[in-house]
Amino acid sequence: MGGYMLLYRGSLKSCNYHCSYCPFSKHPMSGRELETDQNQWLSFLNGLEKYGTSMGIGALMVVPYGEALIHSWYLEGLAQVSSLSEIDAVGAQTNLSFPVQELLACFQRKGGDVKKLRLWATFHPEMVTVSEFVKKCRALMETGAKLCAGAVGAPENIGLLRQLREELPREIYLWINKMDGLRRRYTQEEEKAFSDIDPYFFRELIPVPADPAKCQGRLLVEGNGKIHTCNISREMGSSRMEWEKAFFPAPLCRNKRCSCFLAYGGRNDFLNKMLFGEYPLFRIPRHPKAVFLDVEGTLLIGKGIPKELSAHGGRRLPLEEKKECPPDILAGLEALYREKTWLLFATTLPYQEAMKRCGRIWHLFRGGIFAGGAHLVLEENEGKKDSKRVYFHFLEGPWHEWLEPLKQKFSFRLFTYKRDGRLYKITLFRPSLRPWNGREAGELFAAVPDTGREKARYLIEGNCMQIVPAKADKAEGVKTICKWLGISVRETFAAGDSKEDEGMVRLCGGEFGGIYAK
């Protein structure tokens, strides 16, 4: 599972609905224009079948200007693509204005795999009743196809959208898109109403700064051959079939922000994968039972070399630039918290230091893995005293005696972390201008007697060399906490950005997976 994602938008610019706010219902296409659109689509499919495997494409989604699935060639083409073994999913944006059984019959007649079908179904209050729309959504879900449902966040439709949420099966996510034509800010009451319907709605209200580095792995291809990173990015090429080479150059983008879900929702970052899986643009939530997240560089973003302590022994140490949890990540965490997902830290920081750094988001988390796995915490009943589960892995041997003679040779300061007098973590701290390297760390560790070294391990984080018990790491911490929760590691998600996170992310790479970004 997993691969690049293609979006396709042909020259189709017409719709069978007649919503007052939409321009596409006012542009009936001629027979010749429809034939052109069909030929463009077939040409695109030929290229996909020819180059898709070598490009590593895993998913295809049709994002038309108008309604595509009322035209048989789109559905037949999606069926054809879904039959390819290397393709994980196919789908389209649609208004569901057609008989569901006819759609599925056509899809299966052409060899389509219904379990790979993903539909992004939009509710249009001017054209269909809530009960009619819900009936079609239920019928699709019962076939094994996956879908999400959604609507534009028009304040006058809040009552209807509440009704839609109540009548839809809970398994179907109902999203709300920000209304661009509102020409005013939503009121607090409106924001709350929409967030009660859609737990991820606040992501629509937070400006996401554009970052081309996070946009590799997805493309939007137009029917005329033009290619873009996403629906709002500048053109990357225009030659027919040039798109089969376009995943590999750096994306081109002149936007200051990603202003819609098709833009920010397709970025290759842990937040999208955490909320919506391997292909987040299908907008189908993954609902992990527990999420394990690294702190430095994942939850907290900033510059500089991490420093574990701001003061120690009365002497002030130099501070790095303050790191913060970006607003879009905070909105995602708050959504998972409202859905009662277990949010858990996974960090090499000691518990107290993690609490200090993560003060703004600490209330959303229920403990986690601290000190590189040497200290585990789980708050089993939120807000209740004496409900905290705690476990330590301890170091064995007189580590202070072993390390003290090495301080001058390797130029470090020694910090120890204990519980009830027993040592569970050591930090060998250097000035920021002299970070540890692998050779020096290995030489120092080799100087420790075998009795201590055999039951310990070390890791390097810039100017900090950390020593913890050999059995302590993030992956083992995930296993222990999952046992406490009574869940499988396959029901979790993990994200991190360092070598120390690799084992944890790999362990959580089952049903819900994880993401490791170097």
Tab-separated table of N, CA and C in Angstrom, residues 1 134 146 154 215 217 230 234 297 347 420 434 448 473 476 486:
chain	number	residue	atom	x	y	z
A	1	MET	N	0.834	-1.188	0.000
A	1	MET	CA	0.000	0.000	0.000
A	1	MET	C	0.876	1.247	0.000
A	134	VAL	N	-29.070	10.797	1.942
A	134	VAL	CA	-28.650	9.789	2.918
A	134	VAL	C	-28.926	8.383	2.392
A	146	LYS	N	-16.222	2.988	-0.250
A	146	LYS	CA	-16.015	3.948	0.830
A	146	LYS	C	-16.345	5.347	0.320
A	154	ALA	N	-22.578	27.104	4.430
A	154	ALA	CA	-23.449	28.274	4.365
A	154	ALA	C	-24.208	28.393	5.682
A	215	CYS	N	4.921	18.911	-0.928
A	215	CYS	CA	3.950	18.623	-1.988
A	215	CYS	C	4.433	17.590	-2.991
A	217	GLY	N	4.867	13.971	-4.516
A	217	GLY	CA	4.078	12.753	-4.401
A	217	GLY	C	2.641	12.897	-4.841
A	230	CYS	N	-0.874	20.967	-7.592
A	230	CYS	CA	-2.224	20.869	-7.042
A	230	CYS	C	-3.135	21.793	-7.829
A	234	ARG	N	1.022	26.762	-9.885
A	234	ARG	CA	1.328	27.170	-11.246
A	234	ARG	C	1.560	25.943	-12.120
A	297	GLY	N	10.493	18.829	16.445
A	297	GLY	CA	10.505	18.716	14.991
A	297	GLY	C	9.242	18.123	14.410
A	347	THR	N	8.861	10.767	23.137
A	347	THR	CA	9.956	11.728	23.117
A	347	THR	C	11.143	11.241	23.942
A	420	ASP	N	13.119	7.711	42.728
A	420	ASP	CA	13.338	7.040	44.019
A	420	ASP	C	14.787	6.581	44.164
A	434	ARG	N	29.632	22.353	19.523
A	434	ARG	CA	30.410	21.124	19.442
A	434	ARG	C	29.487	19.908	19.604
A	448	VAL	N	33.045	2.343	28.738
A	448	VAL	CA	32.245	1.925	29.896
A	448	VAL	C	32.428	0.421	30.103
A	473	ASP	N	13.066	1.836	24.450
A	473	ASP	CA	12.991	2.622	23.225
A	473	ASP	C	11.519	2.902	22.927
A	476	GLU	N	9.214	-0.223	21.979
A	476	GLU	CA	8.825	-1.037	23.129
A	476	GLU	C	7.809	-0.304	23.999
A	486	GLY	N	-5.325	-2.272	25.947
A	486	GLY	CA	-6.061	-3.403	25.399
A	486	GLY	C	-6.348	-3.270	23.913
